[in-house]
XYZ file of C-alpha atoms in Angstrom:
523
model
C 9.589 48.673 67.378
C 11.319 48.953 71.008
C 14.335 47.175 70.641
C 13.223 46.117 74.785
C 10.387 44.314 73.024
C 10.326 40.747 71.443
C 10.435 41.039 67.794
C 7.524 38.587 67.228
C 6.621 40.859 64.288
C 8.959 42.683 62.672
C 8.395 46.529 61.756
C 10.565 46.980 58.300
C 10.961 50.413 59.020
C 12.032 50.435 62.725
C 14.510 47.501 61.553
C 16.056 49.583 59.054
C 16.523 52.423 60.908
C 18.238 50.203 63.386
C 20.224 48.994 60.718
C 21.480 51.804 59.537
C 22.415 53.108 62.310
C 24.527 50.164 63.133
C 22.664 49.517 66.446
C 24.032 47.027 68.296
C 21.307 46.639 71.000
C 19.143 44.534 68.286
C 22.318 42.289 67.501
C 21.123 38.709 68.012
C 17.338 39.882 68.343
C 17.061 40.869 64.545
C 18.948 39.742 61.579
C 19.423 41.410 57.932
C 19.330 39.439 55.062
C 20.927 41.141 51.691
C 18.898 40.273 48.496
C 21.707 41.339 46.155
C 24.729 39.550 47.761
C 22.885 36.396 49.433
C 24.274 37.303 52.594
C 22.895 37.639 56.469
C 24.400 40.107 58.743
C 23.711 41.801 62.232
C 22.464 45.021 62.295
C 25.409 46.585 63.581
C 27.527 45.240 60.722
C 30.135 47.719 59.645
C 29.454 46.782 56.177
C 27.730 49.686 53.949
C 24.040 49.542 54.148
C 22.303 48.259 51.281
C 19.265 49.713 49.844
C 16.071 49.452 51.463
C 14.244 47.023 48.629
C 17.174 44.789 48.945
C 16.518 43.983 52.822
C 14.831 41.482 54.133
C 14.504 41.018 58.082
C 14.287 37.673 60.581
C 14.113 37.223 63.909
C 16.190 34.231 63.808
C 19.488 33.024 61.838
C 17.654 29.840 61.201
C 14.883 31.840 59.096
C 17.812 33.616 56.908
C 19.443 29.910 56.337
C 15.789 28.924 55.313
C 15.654 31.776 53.164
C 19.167 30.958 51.161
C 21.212 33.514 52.619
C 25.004 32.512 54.356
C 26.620 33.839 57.485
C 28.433 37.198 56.638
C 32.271 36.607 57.293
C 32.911 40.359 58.435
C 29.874 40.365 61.373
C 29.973 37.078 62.263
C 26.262 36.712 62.977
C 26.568 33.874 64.685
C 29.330 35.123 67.077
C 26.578 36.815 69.264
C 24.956 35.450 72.088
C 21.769 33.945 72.254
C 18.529 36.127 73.084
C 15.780 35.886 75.594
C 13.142 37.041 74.218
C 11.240 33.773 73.733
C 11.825 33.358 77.451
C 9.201 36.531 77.918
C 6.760 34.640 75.631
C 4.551 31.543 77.396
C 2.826 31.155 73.595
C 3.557 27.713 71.781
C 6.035 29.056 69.031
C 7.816 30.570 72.428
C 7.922 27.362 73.724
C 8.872 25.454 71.421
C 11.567 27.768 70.263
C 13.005 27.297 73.548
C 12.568 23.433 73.713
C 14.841 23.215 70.511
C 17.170 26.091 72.042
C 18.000 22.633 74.835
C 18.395 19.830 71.987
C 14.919 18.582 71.929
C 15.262 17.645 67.942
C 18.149 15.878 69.079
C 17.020 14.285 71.661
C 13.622 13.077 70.423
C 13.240 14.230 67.235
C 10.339 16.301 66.136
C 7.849 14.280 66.474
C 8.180 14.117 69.994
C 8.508 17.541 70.234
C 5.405 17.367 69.096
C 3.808 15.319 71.210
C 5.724 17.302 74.248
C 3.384 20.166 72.888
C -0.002 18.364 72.595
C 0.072 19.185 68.849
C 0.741 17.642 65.640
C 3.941 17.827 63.278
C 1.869 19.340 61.001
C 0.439 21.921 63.309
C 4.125 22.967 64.567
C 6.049 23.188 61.591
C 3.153 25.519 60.539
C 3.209 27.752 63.008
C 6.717 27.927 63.147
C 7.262 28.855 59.725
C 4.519 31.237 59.752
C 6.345 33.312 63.222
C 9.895 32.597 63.244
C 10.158 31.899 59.519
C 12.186 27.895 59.477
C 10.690 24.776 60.433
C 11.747 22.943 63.860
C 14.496 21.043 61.494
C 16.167 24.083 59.955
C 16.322 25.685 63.219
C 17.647 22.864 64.940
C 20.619 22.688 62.011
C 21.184 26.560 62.560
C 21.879 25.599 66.299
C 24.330 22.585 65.494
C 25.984 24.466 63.254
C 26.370 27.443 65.468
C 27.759 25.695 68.088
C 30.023 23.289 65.564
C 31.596 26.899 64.970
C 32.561 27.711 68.086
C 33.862 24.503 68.618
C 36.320 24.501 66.059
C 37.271 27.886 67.185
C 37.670 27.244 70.910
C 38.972 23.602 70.649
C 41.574 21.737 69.478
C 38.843 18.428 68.951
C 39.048 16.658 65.799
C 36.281 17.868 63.286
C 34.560 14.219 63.273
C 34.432 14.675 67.349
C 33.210 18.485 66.886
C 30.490 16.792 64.224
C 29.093 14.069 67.261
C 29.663 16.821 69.828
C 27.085 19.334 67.994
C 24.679 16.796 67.591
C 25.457 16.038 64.241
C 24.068 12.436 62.771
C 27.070 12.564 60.371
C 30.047 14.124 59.252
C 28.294 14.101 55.221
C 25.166 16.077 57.228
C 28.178 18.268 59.367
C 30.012 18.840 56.446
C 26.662 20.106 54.317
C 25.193 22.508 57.052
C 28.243 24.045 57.422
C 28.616 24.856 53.842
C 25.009 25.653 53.765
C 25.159 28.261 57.045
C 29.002 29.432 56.055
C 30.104 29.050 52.968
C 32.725 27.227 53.449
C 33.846 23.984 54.580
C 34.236 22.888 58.056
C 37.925 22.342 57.674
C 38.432 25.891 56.399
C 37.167 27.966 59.117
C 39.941 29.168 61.659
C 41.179 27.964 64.774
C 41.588 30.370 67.480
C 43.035 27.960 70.704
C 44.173 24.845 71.797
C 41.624 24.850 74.978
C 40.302 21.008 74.194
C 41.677 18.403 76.907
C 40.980 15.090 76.129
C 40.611 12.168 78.311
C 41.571 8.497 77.773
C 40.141 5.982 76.300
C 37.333 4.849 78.092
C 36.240 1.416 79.849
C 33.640 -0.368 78.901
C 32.633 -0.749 82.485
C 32.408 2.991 82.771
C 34.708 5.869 82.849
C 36.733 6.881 85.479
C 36.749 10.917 86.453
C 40.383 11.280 84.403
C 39.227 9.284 81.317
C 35.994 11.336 81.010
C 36.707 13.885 78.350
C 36.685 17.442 79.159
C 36.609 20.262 76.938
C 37.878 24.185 78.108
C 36.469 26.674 76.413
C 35.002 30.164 76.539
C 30.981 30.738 76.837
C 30.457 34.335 75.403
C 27.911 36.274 76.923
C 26.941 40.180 76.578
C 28.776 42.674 78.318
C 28.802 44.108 80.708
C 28.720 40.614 83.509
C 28.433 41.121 87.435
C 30.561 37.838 88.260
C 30.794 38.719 91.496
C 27.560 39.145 92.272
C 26.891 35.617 89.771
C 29.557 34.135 91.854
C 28.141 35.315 95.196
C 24.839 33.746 94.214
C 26.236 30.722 93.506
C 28.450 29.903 96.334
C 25.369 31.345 98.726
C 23.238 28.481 97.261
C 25.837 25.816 96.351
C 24.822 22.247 98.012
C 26.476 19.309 99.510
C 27.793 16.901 97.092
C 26.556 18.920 93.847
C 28.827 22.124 94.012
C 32.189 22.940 95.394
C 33.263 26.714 96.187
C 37.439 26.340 96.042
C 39.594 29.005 97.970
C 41.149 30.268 94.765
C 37.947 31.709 93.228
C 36.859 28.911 91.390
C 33.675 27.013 91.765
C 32.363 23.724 90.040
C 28.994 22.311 89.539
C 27.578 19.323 88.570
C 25.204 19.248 85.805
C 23.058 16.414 84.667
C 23.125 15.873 80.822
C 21.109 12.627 79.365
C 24.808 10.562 79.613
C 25.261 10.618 83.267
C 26.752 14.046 85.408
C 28.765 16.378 83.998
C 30.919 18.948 86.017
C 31.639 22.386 85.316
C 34.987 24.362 86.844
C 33.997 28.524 86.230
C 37.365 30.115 86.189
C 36.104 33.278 88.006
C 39.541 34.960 88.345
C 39.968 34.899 84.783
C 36.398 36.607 83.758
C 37.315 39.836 82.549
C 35.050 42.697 81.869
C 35.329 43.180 78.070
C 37.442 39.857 76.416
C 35.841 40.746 72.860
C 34.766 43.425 70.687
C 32.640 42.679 68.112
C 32.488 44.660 64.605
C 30.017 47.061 64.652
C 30.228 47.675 68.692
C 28.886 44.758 70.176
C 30.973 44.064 73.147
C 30.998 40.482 74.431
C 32.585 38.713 78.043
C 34.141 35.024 77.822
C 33.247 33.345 80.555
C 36.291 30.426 80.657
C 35.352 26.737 81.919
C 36.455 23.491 81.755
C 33.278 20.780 81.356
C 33.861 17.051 82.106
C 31.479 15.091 80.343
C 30.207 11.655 80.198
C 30.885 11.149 76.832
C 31.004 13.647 73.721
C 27.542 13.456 72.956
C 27.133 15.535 76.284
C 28.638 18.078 75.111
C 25.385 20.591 73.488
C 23.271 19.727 76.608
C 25.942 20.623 79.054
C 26.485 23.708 77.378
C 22.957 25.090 77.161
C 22.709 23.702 80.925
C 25.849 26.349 82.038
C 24.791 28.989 79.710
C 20.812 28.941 81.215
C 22.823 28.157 84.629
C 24.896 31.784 84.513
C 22.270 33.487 82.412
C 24.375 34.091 79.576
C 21.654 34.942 76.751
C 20.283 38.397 78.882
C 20.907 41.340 77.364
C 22.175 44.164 79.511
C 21.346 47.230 77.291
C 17.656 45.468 77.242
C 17.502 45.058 80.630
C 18.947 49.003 80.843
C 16.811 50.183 78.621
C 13.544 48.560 80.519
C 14.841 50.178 83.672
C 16.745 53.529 83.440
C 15.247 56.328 84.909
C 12.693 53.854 87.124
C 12.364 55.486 90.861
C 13.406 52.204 92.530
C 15.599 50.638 90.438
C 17.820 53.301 88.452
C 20.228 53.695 90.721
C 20.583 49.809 91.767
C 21.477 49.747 87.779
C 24.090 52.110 88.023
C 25.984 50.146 90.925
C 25.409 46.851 89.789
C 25.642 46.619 85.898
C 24.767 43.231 84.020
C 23.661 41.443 87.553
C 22.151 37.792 85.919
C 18.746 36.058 86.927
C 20.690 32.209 87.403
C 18.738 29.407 85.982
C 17.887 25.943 87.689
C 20.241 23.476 86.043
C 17.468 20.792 86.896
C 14.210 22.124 87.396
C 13.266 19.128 89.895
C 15.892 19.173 91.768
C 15.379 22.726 92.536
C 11.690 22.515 92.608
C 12.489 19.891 95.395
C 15.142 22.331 97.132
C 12.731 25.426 97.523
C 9.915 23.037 99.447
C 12.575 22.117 101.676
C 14.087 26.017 101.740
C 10.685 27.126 103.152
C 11.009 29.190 106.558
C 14.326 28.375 106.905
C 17.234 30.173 106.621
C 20.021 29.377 103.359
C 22.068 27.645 105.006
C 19.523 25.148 106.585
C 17.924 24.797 103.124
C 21.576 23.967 101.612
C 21.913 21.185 104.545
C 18.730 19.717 103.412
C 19.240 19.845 100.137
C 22.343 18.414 100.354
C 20.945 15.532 102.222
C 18.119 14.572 99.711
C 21.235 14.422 97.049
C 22.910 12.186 99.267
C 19.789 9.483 99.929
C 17.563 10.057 97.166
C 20.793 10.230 93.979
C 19.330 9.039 90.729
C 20.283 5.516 90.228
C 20.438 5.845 86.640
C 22.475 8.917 86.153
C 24.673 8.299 89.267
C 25.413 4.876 87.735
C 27.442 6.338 85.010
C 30.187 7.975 87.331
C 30.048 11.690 88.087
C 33.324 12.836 88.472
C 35.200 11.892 92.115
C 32.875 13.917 94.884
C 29.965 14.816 92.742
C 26.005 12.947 93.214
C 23.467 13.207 90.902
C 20.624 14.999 91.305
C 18.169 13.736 93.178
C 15.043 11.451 91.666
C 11.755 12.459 92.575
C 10.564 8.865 91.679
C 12.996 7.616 94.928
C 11.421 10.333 96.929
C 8.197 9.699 96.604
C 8.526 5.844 97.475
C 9.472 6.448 101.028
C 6.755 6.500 103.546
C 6.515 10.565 104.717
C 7.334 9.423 108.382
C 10.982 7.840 107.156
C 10.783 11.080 105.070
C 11.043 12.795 107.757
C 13.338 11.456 109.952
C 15.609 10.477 107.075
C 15.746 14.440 105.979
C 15.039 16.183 109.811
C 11.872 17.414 108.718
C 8.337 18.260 110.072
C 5.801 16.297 109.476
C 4.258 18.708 107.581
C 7.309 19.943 105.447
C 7.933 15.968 104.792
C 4.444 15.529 103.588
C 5.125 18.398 100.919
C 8.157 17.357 99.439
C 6.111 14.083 99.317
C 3.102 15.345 97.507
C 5.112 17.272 94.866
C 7.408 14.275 94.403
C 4.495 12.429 93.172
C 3.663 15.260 90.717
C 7.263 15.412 89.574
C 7.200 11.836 89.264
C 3.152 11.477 87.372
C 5.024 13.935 84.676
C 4.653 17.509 85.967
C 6.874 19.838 83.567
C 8.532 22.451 84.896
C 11.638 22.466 82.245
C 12.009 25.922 80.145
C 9.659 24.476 77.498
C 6.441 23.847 79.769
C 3.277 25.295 79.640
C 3.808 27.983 82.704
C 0.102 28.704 83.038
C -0.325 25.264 83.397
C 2.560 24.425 85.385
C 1.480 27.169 87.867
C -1.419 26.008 88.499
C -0.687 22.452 89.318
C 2.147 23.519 91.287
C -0.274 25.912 93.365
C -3.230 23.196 93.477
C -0.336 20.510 96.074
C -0.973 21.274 99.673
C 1.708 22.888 100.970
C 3.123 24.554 97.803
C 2.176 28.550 97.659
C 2.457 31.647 95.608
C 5.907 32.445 97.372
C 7.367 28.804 96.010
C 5.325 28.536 92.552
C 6.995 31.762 91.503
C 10.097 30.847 92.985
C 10.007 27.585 90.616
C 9.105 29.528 87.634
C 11.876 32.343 87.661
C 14.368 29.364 88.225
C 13.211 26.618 86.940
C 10.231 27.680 84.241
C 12.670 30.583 83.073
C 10.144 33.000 83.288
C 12.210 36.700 83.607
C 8.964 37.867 84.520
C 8.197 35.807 87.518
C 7.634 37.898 90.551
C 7.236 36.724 94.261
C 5.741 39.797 95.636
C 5.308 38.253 99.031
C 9.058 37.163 99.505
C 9.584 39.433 102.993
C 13.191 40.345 101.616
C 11.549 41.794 98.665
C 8.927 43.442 100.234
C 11.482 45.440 102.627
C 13.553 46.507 99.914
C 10.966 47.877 98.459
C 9.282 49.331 101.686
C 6.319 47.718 101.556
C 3.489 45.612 103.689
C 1.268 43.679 101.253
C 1.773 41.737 98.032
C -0.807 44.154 96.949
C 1.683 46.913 97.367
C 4.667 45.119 95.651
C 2.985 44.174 92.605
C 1.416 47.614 91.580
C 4.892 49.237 92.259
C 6.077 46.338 90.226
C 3.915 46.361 87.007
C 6.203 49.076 84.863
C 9.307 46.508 85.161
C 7.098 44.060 82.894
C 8.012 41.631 81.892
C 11.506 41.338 83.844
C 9.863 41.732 87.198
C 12.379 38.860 87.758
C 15.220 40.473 87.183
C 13.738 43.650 88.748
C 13.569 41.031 92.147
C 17.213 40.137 91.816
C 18.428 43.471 91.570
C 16.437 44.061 94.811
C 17.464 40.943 96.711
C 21.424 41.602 95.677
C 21.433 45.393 96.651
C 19.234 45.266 99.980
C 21.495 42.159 101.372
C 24.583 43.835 100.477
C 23.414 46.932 101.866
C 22.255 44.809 105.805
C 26.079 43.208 105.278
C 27.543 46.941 105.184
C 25.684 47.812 108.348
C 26.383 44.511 110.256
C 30.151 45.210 109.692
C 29.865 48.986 110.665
C-alpha cells in the first residue's frame, strides 16, 4: 500500500514492512496492535518489532481500544496528529468518521448521527465496524479520551473540569476510558505545564469577556508548518468584527461553538519549526493559543474548529510524496514546505462570504463580509457574549427575511449579487449541509442548481467549507495564469495526477504566483 493512499483496507504485508522499518510517514494513518503484550503502538515505535503472527493492524486507535489493546507508554500513539484521509473519501463510513471527528456523538448522540446520514443505527454501527473496525461509541470514547490526555498534559484544569471539557458524561465514565485507552488512571498520567487560565465565576446573566474561561495550550500538528504563509492567508481574509490582525504578530478569531463565540489568540511569534520530536522520528510543531470559551463544555468543539481552521491534521510527507518530482509543482514544494489548505470555521458563513467575494477584489469582499456580520449577527449565539469586539457569525435565517431590495442597499450590492446571497440564504436556511460531514455530491449539486452560484463558488465552498482536499476550481483566473493556461479544460487535465489534493495543489499555486506579482511590483 502507498502510504499517500487512504488505508481503507489494510495490506498486512505493506504494513509490516512499514513497521519494521520504523516509518514514520504512516504514524497516525496505521496503527500496530501486539498480540503477545496487549499493547498498540505507531509504526515508527522504537520498540523491537514483534513477530509477524503476533501483529494485528487498524486504521484507527479506536479499532485497537475495541480490540483490547492499551496505548503504548514509549510511542505515545495518541501523541500524533490527526489524519486526513477520511477527508479524501465522500463514502458514508468517510463521512461519518469525520462527523464524530467534530463531536457529533456528543452533541446528538448516535442516533442522530444517524438520522444526519439517512440511515439507521443499525446500518452505521455495521458498516463502521466492518471498515474502521469500532462502533460510532468506541470511537467517540477514543476521541474524548485522546483529547482528556492532552489536557491534563497542557493544562493546569482540575481533572473533573478536564472530564466535562472532553465531553465526558462523568468522571466514573472519564475515569474508566482512561484506564481502558491507558492503563492507568487519569490522576497518574503526567503534567507537562501550567498553560490553563481560568476565569471567574460566572453570572447568571451571562459572562463577561474576563470571567469567560480560557484555556492556553499547544495544538500539535506535523512538521514541517508554513506559518507565514498560514498567517498571510489569514490576515488577507480576516473580516470586520470576526478577526483581528495585532501589530505584534498575533491574530485572533472568533469561532462559533454550540455555547455562544469563542475567540482564539494564535501566538505566531512563538511557532517554531520543530517544538517536538517524537520516538521513532516523527517530528511534530506546537502551534500555542489561548481559547476563550463560553463555558467548558466548549472546549472539544473549539478545538476541532482551530485545528480544521489552520489545517493541522495534513500530512506534509503525504502531501510530498503526492507531489515530488511533478513538472509544476516540485519546485513550489521545495520553497514553500508544509503550506496548509485553511478550513471554513463556519461553513455558512463562508458559503455566504464567497457569493458576496464574487468579481470583486479581497478587500471589497472583506468589507462586505464584514457588514453582513454586523446586520445579520446570530441572535442566539451573539446573545451569549462573544468576547469585547467580536460578532457572531452571521444567520442565514436573518438574511433571508429581508426583502432583496433592503438587501441590497443595506449590504451595497447589485441587484443581482443581492438576489444571490438571497437565494442561497434560503437554502442555508431549508437545511442545506455544507459542514465536513455532508454528502459533497449532493451538496454540489444543490449549490450549483441556485441562480447565481457557479462552478468557480461551488468548489470554492467545498475546499473550505465541505473539506474536500481535492476540490479544484479550474476556472479561478489566478489559477489558470499560474499555471499558463486559457480554459478550464486545460487546467483540469494538467491537474488530474495531483488527485486527490488538487486542493492543495491550488494553494500552492495561488501562494507562489501572488508572491511572485508582489516581488515584481516592488522591483
Amino acid at each position: 500500500m502507498n502510504p499517500t493512499t487512504a488505508p481503507a483496507t489494510l495490506d498486512f504485508d505493506a504494513c509490516y514492512r512499514a513497521a519494521s522499518g520504523r516509518d514514520a510517514r504512516w504514524d497516525g494513518r496505521v496503527y500496530l496492535g501486539v498480540t503477545s503484550t496487549g499493547i498498540y503502538c505507531r509504526p515508527s515505535c522504537p520498540a523491537r518489532k514483534p513477530r509477524p503472527e503476533n501483529c494485528r493492524f487498524y486504521s484507527t486507535a479506536a479499532a485497537c481500544v475495541a480490540a483490547g489493546f492499551r496505548a503504548c507508554k514509549r510511542c505515545r500513539p495518541d501523541a500524533v496528529p490527526g489524519t486526513r484521509d477520511w477527508d479524501a473519501r465522500g463514502d458514508l463510513v468517510a463521512r461519518a468518521v469525520r462527523r464524530i471527528r467534530d463531536g457529533a456523538v456528543d452533541t446528538v448522540g448516535v442516533a442522530g448521527l444517524a438520522t444526519e446520514l439517512a440511515v439507521s443505527e443499525r446500518h452505521l454501527r455495521r458498516m463502521l465496524i466492518e471498515e474502521v473496525g469500532a462502533s460510532p461509541l468506541q470511537l467517540a470514547r477514543t476521541r474524548r479520551a485522546h483529547a482528556a490526555r492532552a489536557l491534563i498534559e497542557e493544562t493546569q484544569l482540575p481533572l473533573t473540569d478536564v472530564a466535562f471539557a472532553a465531553g465526558f458524561g462523568s468522571v466514573r465514565q472519564f475515569g474508566d476510558t482512561m484506564r481502558e485507552e491507558f492503563g492507568v488512571a487519569p490522576s497518574a498520567l503526567s503534567r507537562r505545564s501550567s498553560g490553563s487560565i481560568r476565569g471567574g465565576e460566572q453570572d447568571p446573566d451571562g459572562p463577561t469577556s474576563d470571567e469567560r474561561p480560557k484555556l492556553a495550550l499547544r495544538l500539535r500538528t506535523r512538521a514541517p508548518f508554513a506559518a507565514a504563509g498560514v498567517r498571510a492567508f489569514l490576515a488577507a481574509h480576516a473580516i470586520p468584527g470576526r478577526d483581528e490582525i495585532a501589530t505584534d504578530g498575533t491574530t485572533s478569531h472568533a469561532i462559533d461553538v454550540p455555547g455562544g463565540t469563542a475567540v482564539v489568540r494564535i501566538e505566531w511569534p512563538e511557532v517554531p519549526e520543530v517544538s517536538r520530536q517524537l520516538e521513532g522520528g516523527a517530528s511534530t510543531v506546537g502551534i500555542p493559543v489561548t481559547i476563550t470559551l463560553p463555558g467548558l463544555a466548549d472546549t472539544m468543539p473549539a478545538i476541532q474548529a482551530v485545528r480544521r481552521l489552520l489545517d493541522l491534521d495534513a500530512d506534509p510527507g503525504q502531501i510530498e510524496a503526492a507531489f515530488m518530482g511533478d513538472p509544476v509543482l516540485g519546485d513550489i514544494l521545495l520553497r514553500r514546505p508544509g503550506l496548509r489548505l485553511p478550513g471554513a470555521r463556519h461553513p455558512q458563513e463562508f458559503a455566504l462570504g464567497t457569493v458576496l467575494g464574487q468579481q470583486v477584489s479581497l478587500a471589497a469582499a472583506r468589507t462586505l463580509q464584514g457588514r453582513l456580520a454586523e446586520g445579520f449577527e446570530s441572535a442566539v449565539a451573539g446573545s451569549g457574549g462573544a468576547a469585547s469586539g467580536f460578532r457572531a457569525a452571521p444567520d442565514p435565517v436573518l438574511v433571508a427575511a429581508i426583502p432583496v431590495e433592503d438587501l441590497r442597499e443595506q449590504l451595497g450590492l447589485t441587484r443581482a449579487r443581492a438576489a444571490t446571497l438571497s437565494t442561497l440564504a434560503s437554502a442555508l436556511a431549508g437545511g442545506l449541509d455544507l459542514g465536513p460531514g455532508a454528502d459533497r455530491d449532493r451538496a454540489r449539486a444543490e449549490l450549483l442548481a441556485l441562480r447565481g452560484i457557479g462552478p468557480w463558488t461551488v468548489e470554492l465552498v467545498a475546499m473550505r467549507a465541505l473539506g474536500d482536499p481535492d476540490a479544484y476550481p479550474a476556472g479561478d483566473l489566478i489559477l489558470r495564469r499560474a499555471l499558463g493556461v486559457t480554459s478550464d479544460r486545460e487546467a483540469i487535465a494538467l491537474a488530474q495526477p495531483w488527485r486527490p489534493y488538487r486542493g492543495y495543489a491550488t494553494q500552492y499555486l495561488w501562494s507562489d504566483f501572488l508572491e511572485a506579482t508582489a516581488r515584481k511590483e516592488q522591483s
